[in-house]
CSV table of C-alpha atoms in Angstrom, one decimal:
chain,number,residue,atom,x,y,z
A,1,MET,CA,138.8,109.2,77.5
A,2,PRO,CA,138.2,112.4,76.2
A,3,ARG,CA,134.9,113.8,74.8
A,4,ALA,CA,134.3,116.2,71.8
A,5,ILE,CA,131.7,119.2,71.5
A,6,LEU,CA,131.0,120.3,68.0
A,7,CYS,CA,128.9,123.6,68.0
A,8,VAL,CA,127.8,125.0,64.5
A,9,LEU,CA,126.8,128.7,64.6
A,10,ASP,CA,124.7,128.2,61.4
A,11,SER,CA,125.6,130.6,58.6
A,12,PHE,CA,128.4,132.3,60.4
A,13,GLY,CA,130.6,132.5,57.2
A,14,ILE,CA,134.2,134.5,57.2
A,15,GLY,CA,134.1,135.2,53.1
A,16,GLY,CA,136.8,134.3,50.9
A,17,ALA,CA,135.6,131.3,49.2
A,18,ALA,CA,137.4,130.9,45.8
A,19,ASP,CA,134.2,129.6,44.0
A,20,ALA,CA,132.0,132.2,45.5
A,21,GLU,CA,131.6,133.7,42.0
A,22,LYS,CA,129.9,130.4,40.7
A,23,PHE,CA,127.3,130.9,43.2
A,24,GLY,CA,126.8,134.5,42.6
A,25,ASP,CA,128.4,135.2,46.0
A,26,ALA,CA,131.8,136.7,45.1
A,27,GLY,CA,132.5,139.5,48.0
A,28,SER,CA,130.2,138.1,50.5
A,29,ASP,CA,131.6,137.9,54.0
A,30,THR,CA,129.0,137.6,56.8
A,31,LEU,CA,131.5,138.4,59.7
A,32,GLY,CA,133.3,141.0,58.0
A,33,HIS,CA,130.3,143.0,56.6
A,34,ILE,CA,128.5,142.8,60.0
A,35,ALA,CA,131.8,144.1,61.6
A,36,GLU,CA,132.0,146.8,59.0
A,37,ARG,CA,128.4,148.0,59.4
A,38,CYS,CA,128.7,148.0,63.4
A,39,ALA,CA,132.0,150.1,63.0
A,40,ILE,CA,129.9,152.8,61.0
A,41,GLY,CA,127.0,152.6,63.3
A,42,GLU,CA,124.8,150.7,60.6
A,43,GLY,CA,124.7,148.0,63.2
A,44,ASP,CA,123.0,149.9,66.0
A,45,ARG,CA,119.6,149.4,67.3
A,46,ASP,CA,117.9,151.2,70.2
A,47,GLY,CA,117.7,148.9,73.3
A,48,LEU,CA,119.5,146.0,71.4
A,49,ARG,CA,123.1,147.1,70.7
A,50,SER,CA,125.4,149.8,69.5
A,51,GLY,CA,129.1,150.3,68.9
A,52,PRO,CA,131.9,148.2,67.0
A,53,LEU,CA,131.2,144.4,67.1
A,54,HIS,CA,132.6,143.1,70.5
A,55,VAL,CA,133.3,139.2,70.5
A,56,PRO,CA,136.3,139.2,72.5
A,57,ASN,CA,136.2,135.5,73.6
A,58,MET,CA,135.8,134.2,70.1
A,59,ASP,CA,138.5,136.6,69.1
A,60,ARG,CA,140.7,135.3,71.6
A,61,LEU,CA,140.4,131.9,70.2
A,62,GLY,CA,141.6,133.1,66.9
A,63,LEU,CA,138.4,134.4,65.1
A,64,GLY,CA,140.0,137.6,64.0
A,65,ALA,CA,142.9,135.7,63.1
A,66,ALA,CA,141.0,133.4,61.0
A,67,SER,CA,139.0,136.2,59.2
A,68,LEU,CA,142.2,137.8,58.4
A,69,ALA,CA,143.6,134.4,56.4
A,70,SER,CA,140.4,133.9,54.7
A,71,ASN,CA,140.1,137.5,53.4
A,72,GLY,CA,143.4,139.1,53.6
A,73,LYS,CA,141.8,141.8,55.7
A,74,ALA,CA,141.2,142.3,59.4
A,75,ALA,CA,137.3,142.5,60.5
A,76,PRO,CA,136.7,145.8,62.3
A,77,GLY,CA,136.5,145.2,66.3
A,78,LEU,CA,138.6,141.8,66.0
A,79,ASP,CA,142.0,143.1,67.5
A,80,PHE,CA,143.0,140.5,69.9
A,81,ALA,CA,146.6,141.3,70.9
A,82,GLY,CA,148.9,138.5,71.0
A,83,GLU,CA,148.8,134.9,69.8
A,84,PRO,CA,145.5,133.2,69.7
A,85,GLU,CA,144.6,130.8,72.6
A,86,GLY,CA,142.8,128.1,70.4
A,87,LEU,CA,143.4,126.3,67.5
A,88,TRP,CA,142.4,128.6,64.5
A,89,GLY,CA,141.8,128.5,61.0
A,90,TYR,CA,139.2,128.4,58.2
A,91,ALA,CA,137.8,125.7,56.1
A,92,GLU,CA,136.5,125.4,52.5
A,93,GLU,CA,133.6,123.6,51.3
A,94,VAL,CA,133.9,121.2,48.7
A,95,SER,CA,130.2,120.0,48.4
A,96,ASN,CA,128.2,121.2,45.4
A,97,GLY,CA,125.8,123.3,47.2
A,98,LYS,CA,125.7,125.8,50.0
A,99,ASP,CA,122.6,124.5,51.9
A,100,THR,CA,122.4,123.3,55.6
A,101,PRO,CA,122.7,119.5,54.9
A,102,SER,CA,125.7,119.5,52.6
A,103,GLY,CA,127.4,122.1,55.1
A,104,HIS,CA,126.6,119.4,58.1
A,105,TRP,CA,127.4,116.3,56.2
A,106,GLU,CA,130.6,117.5,54.9
A,107,ILE,CA,131.4,118.5,58.5
A,108,ALA,CA,130.6,115.1,59.5
A,109,GLY,CA,133.1,113.7,57.1
A,110,VAL,CA,130.8,113.4,53.8
A,111,PRO,CA,131.2,115.9,51.2
A,112,VAL,CA,127.9,116.1,48.9
A,113,ARG,CA,129.4,115.5,45.3
A,114,PHE,CA,126.0,115.3,43.5
A,115,ASP,CA,123.8,118.1,42.5
A,116,TRP,CA,120.5,118.4,44.4
A,117,GLY,CA,117.0,119.3,42.7
A,118,TYR,CA,115.4,122.9,42.9
A,119,PHE,CA,112.4,124.4,41.8
A,120,PRO,CA,112.3,127.3,39.4
A,121,GLU,CA,111.6,130.9,40.5
A,122,THR,CA,108.3,130.9,38.8
A,123,VAL,CA,104.5,130.9,40.2
A,124,PRO,CA,103.5,128.3,40.6
A,125,THR,CA,107.1,126.8,41.4
A,126,PHE,CA,106.0,123.3,42.4
A,127,PRO,CA,105.2,120.8,39.4
A,128,ASP,CA,101.6,119.7,39.0
A,129,GLU,CA,102.2,116.2,39.3
A,130,LEU,CA,103.8,116.6,42.9
A,131,ILE,CA,101.2,118.7,44.1
A,132,GLU,CA,98.2,116.5,42.8
A,133,GLY,CA,100.2,113.5,44.5
A,134,VAL,CA,100.3,115.1,47.6
A,135,LYS,CA,96.7,116.0,47.5
A,136,ALA,CA,95.7,112.6,46.8
A,137,ARG,CA,97.9,111.0,49.4
A,138,SER,CA,97.0,113.2,52.0
A,139,GLY,CA,93.5,114.2,51.3
A,140,ILE,CA,93.9,118.0,51.4
A,141,ALA,CA,91.9,120.0,48.8
A,142,GLY,CA,94.8,122.1,47.5
A,143,VAL,CA,97.7,124.3,48.6
A,144,LEU,CA,98.5,128.1,49.0
A,145,GLY,CA,101.5,129.9,48.0
A,146,ASN,CA,103.5,127.3,45.6
A,147,LYS,CA,106.0,129.8,45.2
A,148,HIS,CA,109.7,131.0,46.4
A,149,ALA,CA,109.3,133.2,49.7
A,150,SER,CA,110.5,134.0,52.9
A,151,GLY,CA,109.0,132.0,55.9
A,152,THR,CA,107.8,135.0,57.8
A,153,VAL,CA,106.7,137.0,55.2
A,154,ILE,CA,104.6,134.3,53.6
A,155,ILE,CA,102.9,133.4,57.1
A,156,GLU,CA,102.0,137.2,57.2
A,157,GLU,CA,100.7,137.2,53.5
A,158,LEU,CA,98.7,133.7,53.6
A,159,GLY,CA,98.3,132.9,57.1
A,160,GLU,CA,94.6,134.3,57.7
A,161,GLU,CA,93.5,132.7,54.4
A,162,HIS,CA,95.3,129.4,55.6
A,163,VAL,CA,93.3,129.5,59.0
A,164,ARG,CA,90.2,130.4,57.2
A,165,THR,CA,90.3,127.7,54.3
A,166,GLY,CA,92.5,124.9,56.0
A,167,LEU,CA,94.8,124.7,53.1
A,168,PRO,CA,98.6,124.4,53.8
A,169,ILE,CA,101.2,126.9,52.6
A,170,PHE,CA,103.6,125.4,50.4
A,171,TYR,CA,106.8,127.5,49.5
A,172,THR,CA,110.5,127.0,48.8
A,173,SER,CA,113.9,128.7,48.6
A,174,ALA,CA,117.1,129.0,46.7
A,175,ASP,CA,117.9,125.8,48.8
A,176,SER,CA,116.8,122.3,47.8
A,177,VAL,CA,113.6,122.3,50.2
A,178,ILE,CA,109.7,122.4,50.1
A,179,GLN,CA,108.4,124.0,53.3
A,180,ILE,CA,105.2,123.6,54.8
A,181,ALA,CA,103.4,126.4,57.1
A,182,ALA,CA,100.2,125.4,58.9
A,183,HIS,CA,98.6,126.8,62.1
A,184,GLU,CA,99.7,124.5,65.0
A,185,GLU,CA,96.4,124.2,66.5
A,186,ARG,CA,93.8,125.1,63.5
A,187,PHE,CA,95.4,122.6,61.3
A,188,GLY,CA,97.1,120.3,63.9
A,189,LEU,CA,100.8,119.5,64.6
A,190,GLU,CA,100.6,115.9,63.9
A,191,ALA,CA,98.6,116.8,60.8
A,192,LEU,CA,101.3,118.9,59.5
A,193,TYR,CA,103.9,115.9,60.2
A,194,ARG,CA,102.0,113.5,58.4
A,195,LEU,CA,101.6,115.8,55.3
A,196,CYS,CA,105.3,116.5,55.5
A,197,GLU,CA,106.0,112.6,55.5
A,198,VAL,CA,103.7,112.4,52.6
A,199,THR,CA,105.4,114.9,50.7
A,200,ARG,CA,108.9,113.7,51.6
A,201,GLU,CA,108.3,110.6,49.7
A,202,LEU,CA,106.9,112.5,47.0
A,203,ALA,CA,110.0,114.7,46.4
A,204,ASP,CA,112.3,112.0,46.4
A,205,PRO,CA,112.2,111.5,42.5
A,206,TYR,CA,113.2,115.3,42.3
A,207,ASN,CA,116.4,114.9,44.3
A,208,ILE,CA,115.0,117.5,47.2
A,209,GLY,CA,117.3,117.7,50.3
A,210,ARG,CA,114.5,118.5,52.9
A,211,VAL,CA,110.8,118.7,53.6
A,212,ILE,CA,110.3,121.1,56.5
A,213,ALA,CA,107.3,121.5,58.7
A,214,ARG,CA,106.5,125.2,60.0
A,215,PRO,CA,104.2,125.3,62.4
A,216,PHE,CA,102.8,128.7,63.8
A,217,THR,CA,100.3,130.3,66.0
A,218,GLY,CA,98.4,133.4,66.5
A,219,GLU,CA,95.0,134.8,65.6
A,220,SER,CA,96.0,137.3,62.9
A,221,ARG,CA,99.0,138.5,60.7
A,222,ASP,CA,100.0,140.9,63.2
A,223,THR,CA,100.1,138.1,66.1
A,224,PHE,CA,101.3,135.0,63.9
A,225,GLU,CA,104.3,133.4,65.4
A,226,ARG,CA,106.4,130.4,64.2
A,227,THR,CA,106.8,127.7,66.9
A,228,PRO,CA,109.8,125.7,68.0
A,229,ASN,CA,108.0,122.6,66.8
A,230,ARG,CA,109.8,122.9,63.2
A,231,ARG,CA,110.8,119.2,61.7
A,232,ASP,CA,113.1,118.5,59.2
A,233,TYR,CA,112.6,115.6,56.9
A,234,SER,CA,116.0,115.0,55.2
A,235,VAL,CA,117.2,112.3,52.8
A,236,LEU,CA,120.1,110.1,54.3
A,237,PRO,CA,123.6,111.1,53.7
A,238,PRO,CA,125.2,109.4,51.0
A,239,GLU,CA,127.8,107.5,53.1
A,240,ARG,CA,128.5,106.8,56.7
A,241,THR,CA,129.3,110.0,58.7
A,242,VAL,CA,131.3,110.3,61.7
A,243,LEU,CA,128.2,110.0,63.7
A,244,ASP,CA,127.6,106.9,62.2
A,245,ARG,CA,131.1,105.4,62.9
A,246,LEU,CA,130.8,106.5,66.4
A,247,THR,CA,127.6,105.0,67.0
A,248,ASP,CA,129.0,102.1,65.8
A,249,ALA,CA,131.8,102.0,68.3
A,250,GLY,CA,129.4,102.3,71.1
A,251,ARG,CA,129.7,105.8,71.7
A,252,THR,CA,126.9,108.1,72.5
A,253,VAL,CA,126.2,111.0,69.9
A,254,ILE,CA,123.7,113.7,71.3
A,255,GLY,CA,122.3,116.0,68.9
A,256,VAL,CA,121.3,119.7,70.3
A,257,GLY,CA,118.5,121.5,67.9
A,258,LYS,CA,118.0,120.3,64.6
A,259,ILE,CA,121.1,117.8,64.1
A,260,SER,CA,119.0,114.8,64.3
A,261,ASP,CA,116.6,116.2,61.7
A,262,ILE,CA,119.5,117.1,59.2
A,263,PHE,CA,121.1,113.4,59.3
A,264,ALA,CA,117.4,111.7,58.8
A,265,HIS,CA,117.7,110.6,62.7
A,266,GLN,CA,120.6,108.3,61.7
A,267,GLY,CA,123.7,108.3,64.0
A,268,VAL,CA,122.1,110.2,66.8
A,269,SER,CA,121.5,108.5,70.1
A,270,LYS,CA,119.9,111.1,72.1
A,271,VAL,CA,118.1,114.5,71.1
A,272,LEU,CA,117.7,117.8,73.1
A,273,LYS,CA,115.5,120.3,71.6
A,274,GLY,CA,115.5,124.2,72.1
A,275,ALA,CA,113.7,127.4,71.1
A,276,GLY,CA,116.4,129.9,70.1
A,277,ASN,CA,119.8,130.2,70.5
A,278,ASP,CA,119.8,131.0,74.5
A,279,GLN,CA,117.7,127.7,75.0
A,280,LEU,CA,119.9,125.8,72.6
A,281,PHE,CA,122.7,127.0,74.5
A,282,ASP,CA,121.2,125.6,78.0
A,283,LYS,CA,120.5,122.2,76.3
A,284,THR,CA,124.3,122.3,75.1
A,285,LEU,CA,125.4,122.6,78.7
A,286,GLU,CA,123.0,119.8,79.5
A,287,ALA,CA,124.2,117.6,76.8
A,288,MET,CA,127.6,117.9,78.1
A,289,ASP,CA,126.4,117.0,81.4
A,290,LEU,CA,125.0,113.8,79.9
A,291,ALA,CA,128.0,112.9,77.8
A,292,GLY,CA,130.3,110.2,78.8
A,293,ASP,CA,133.9,109.3,77.7
A,294,GLY,CA,134.4,109.0,73.9
A,295,ASP,CA,130.9,110.6,73.4
A,296,LEU,CA,130.3,113.7,70.9
A,297,VAL,CA,127.8,116.7,71.8
A,298,PHE,CA,126.9,118.0,68.1
A,299,ALA,CA,124.9,121.3,68.3
A,300,ASN,CA,122.9,123.9,66.0
A,301,PHE,CA,122.6,127.1,66.9
A,302,ILE,CA,120.0,128.1,64.5
A,303,ASP,CA,118.9,131.8,65.0
A,304,PHE,CA,122.1,133.2,63.3
A,305,ASP,CA,120.7,131.7,59.9
A,306,SER,CA,116.9,131.7,60.4
A,307,LEU,CA,116.3,135.1,62.3
A,308,TYR,CA,119.0,137.1,60.9
A,309,GLY,CA,121.0,136.2,58.0
A,310,HIS,CA,117.7,135.3,55.8
A,311,ARG,CA,116.2,138.4,57.2
A,312,ARG,CA,119.1,140.4,56.5
A,313,ASP,CA,119.1,142.0,59.9
A,314,VAL,CA,122.6,143.2,60.7
A,315,PRO,CA,121.6,144.6,64.3
A,316,GLY,CA,120.0,141.4,65.2
A,317,TYR,CA,123.0,139.0,63.8
A,318,ALA,CA,125.6,141.1,65.5
A,319,ALA,CA,123.6,140.9,69.0
A,320,ALA,CA,123.1,137.3,68.8
A,321,LEU,CA,126.9,136.9,68.0
A,322,GLU,CA,127.5,138.9,70.9
A,323,HIS,CA,125.3,137.3,73.3
A,324,PHE,CA,126.9,134.1,72.2
A,325,ASP,CA,130.4,135.2,72.8
A,326,THR,CA,129.2,136.3,76.5
A,327,ARG,CA,128.0,132.8,77.1
A,328,LEU,CA,130.9,131.2,75.7
A,329,PRO,CA,133.0,131.0,78.9
A,330,GLU,CA,130.3,128.9,80.4
A,331,LEU,CA,130.9,126.6,77.8
A,332,ILE,CA,134.4,126.5,78.4
A,333,ALA,CA,134.2,125.9,81.9
A,334,HIS,CA,131.9,122.9,81.3
A,335,LEU,CA,135.1,121.2,79.6
A,336,LYS,CA,136.5,118.3,81.2
A,337,GLU,CA,140.3,117.3,81.0
A,338,GLY,CA,140.8,116.1,77.6
A,339,ASP,CA,137.8,117.6,76.3
A,340,LEU,CA,137.6,119.2,72.7
A,341,LEU,CA,135.5,122.2,71.8
A,342,VAL,CA,134.8,122.9,68.1
A,343,LEU,CA,133.4,126.3,66.9
A,344,THR,CA,132.3,126.4,63.1
A,345,ALA,CA,129.7,126.9,60.8
A,346,ASP,CA,127.9,125.3,57.6
A,347,HIS,CA,127.9,128.1,55.3
A,348,GLY,CA,127.4,131.9,55.2
A,349,CYS,CA,124.3,134.0,54.9
A,350,ASP,CA,125.5,137.4,54.9
A,351,PRO,CA,122.7,139.9,55.9
A,352,THR,CA,124.2,142.6,53.8
A,353,TRP,CA,124.0,140.6,50.6
A,354,ARG,CA,121.5,140.7,47.9
A,355,GLY,CA,118.5,138.5,48.1
A,356,THR,CA,117.9,136.1,51.0
A,357,ASP,CA,119.9,133.0,50.1
A,358,HIS,CA,122.8,131.3,51.9
A,359,THR,CA,126.2,132.6,50.6
A,360,ARG,CA,129.3,130.5,49.7
A,361,GLU,CA,131.9,131.4,52.3
A,362,HIS,CA,134.6,129.9,54.1
A,363,VAL,CA,133.8,128.8,57.7
A,364,PRO,CA,135.9,129.6,60.9
A,365,VAL,CA,137.4,126.7,62.6
A,366,LEU,CA,138.0,127.4,66.3
A,367,CYS,CA,139.1,124.8,69.0
A,368,THR,CA,139.9,124.8,72.5
A,369,GLY,CA,140.2,122.5,75.4
A,370,PRO,CA,141.8,122.2,78.7
A,371,GLY,CA,145.7,122.0,78.1
A,372,LEU,CA,145.4,122.7,74.1
A,373,GLN,CA,148.1,124.8,72.9
A,374,GLY,CA,147.2,127.7,70.6
A,375,ARG,CA,148.2,127.6,67.1
A,376,GLY,CA,147.3,128.1,63.4
A,377,ILE,CA,145.8,125.0,61.6
A,378,GLY,CA,146.0,126.9,58.1
A,379,ALA,CA,143.3,126.6,55.3
A,380,ARG,CA,141.3,123.2,55.6
A,381,LYS,CA,140.8,122.2,52.0
A,382,THR,CA,137.3,120.3,53.1
A,383,TYR,CA,135.0,120.8,56.2
A,384,ALA,CA,135.5,117.1,56.5
A,385,ASP,CA,138.7,117.7,58.2
A,386,ILE,CA,136.6,118.7,61.2
A,387,GLY,CA,134.9,115.5,61.4
A,388,GLU,CA,138.1,113.4,61.0
A,389,THR,CA,139.8,115.7,63.7
A,390,ILE,CA,136.9,114.6,65.7
A,391,ALA,CA,137.4,110.8,64.8
A,392,ARG,CA,141.1,111.0,65.7
A,393,HIS,CA,140.2,113.0,69.2
A,394,LEU,CA,137.9,110.3,70.0
A,395,GLY,CA,139.9,107.3,69.0
A,396,ILE,CA,138.0,105.9,66.1
A,397,PRO,CA,139.2,104.7,62.7
A,398,ALA,CA,139.6,107.7,60.2
A,399,GLY,CA,137.2,108.0,57.2
A,400,PRO,CA,137.8,108.2,53.3
A,401,HIS,CA,137.3,112.3,53.2
A,402,GLY,CA,139.2,114.6,55.2
A,403,THR,CA,142.3,115.2,57.5
A,404,SER,CA,142.7,115.6,61.2
A,405,PHE,CA,144.6,118.8,62.3
A,406,LEU,CA,145.4,117.4,65.5
């Protein structure tokens, strides 16, 4: 029986979303704009990378063709000659948001049709009753921050005060999220997790998608560094996903990275964590060694989004794409007869765009496997087509959303 390996390159959009204007993102294009900047030398960084964007392995599978189909123009540097060797196309998001849970749940066959709750761009941003409830339930004396902020910037700004006072740092973003940063040793990792659990319960009436623990270490603003012990506390998807359906059928779903957190630990049988894309790649290979007939390996590669997209770092994003591309042959070599590998994304995060938010974009859908013949799969009208393709490939009944392209 075949297996499926689903890799989400977090935030790797390819532009072209018809409803992007509704989100303030008309014209955003994560891949295209990175490639354009690299082509004119604005993607260069000494000791990191230089020159045009070079991702020949993904291009060979159809990345350039998908980008052209999505936007009507080619991304500079993606010029594979000949027919792509994989199944290639792009998918449109129908969920109401452009956030991580919405994108992943829709990929897994469940679009998000409701509206998430968000916090206003005011200071303070969180309602008084929410913070007072957290204080009463957790025993903390107060909070720092209480505003919209970048995670790394707010740790630089308030980390020393946090260490001195013991008050946790609360902040949010344009996503439906409450993030809580605390020193892993001074505040304590388990104490941070307990605080997030309390906050998760109190955030439910506000329809907030995630509460995220953001531990860090270091002795001063110059040495503070976030650790890989992040933990997301998500609400459950509104319907049963392809992960649940596979689990019900006796299959094993191995989540790599933050996948289990995104699905509130439902439908995921085993969890493999890693710090950064390279470790996550290694863990994906490990998961493939563990996966048996009919199983799913579902991996998220977070650095594209968290380290480069949100920080508007074009050279960093380009270098991360190029490094992933150099390792892609390892992943393909790990495939067994009948396996299906799917590369996609959950939203965009154009590092050339205004602000630091995600961007509403199409996502690439690139598939390969031993004996799979390359062809275009066109414009998929929902990310849910990806989940239904995996369901069909693994031989379980179809769900109510999406259509397989196999």
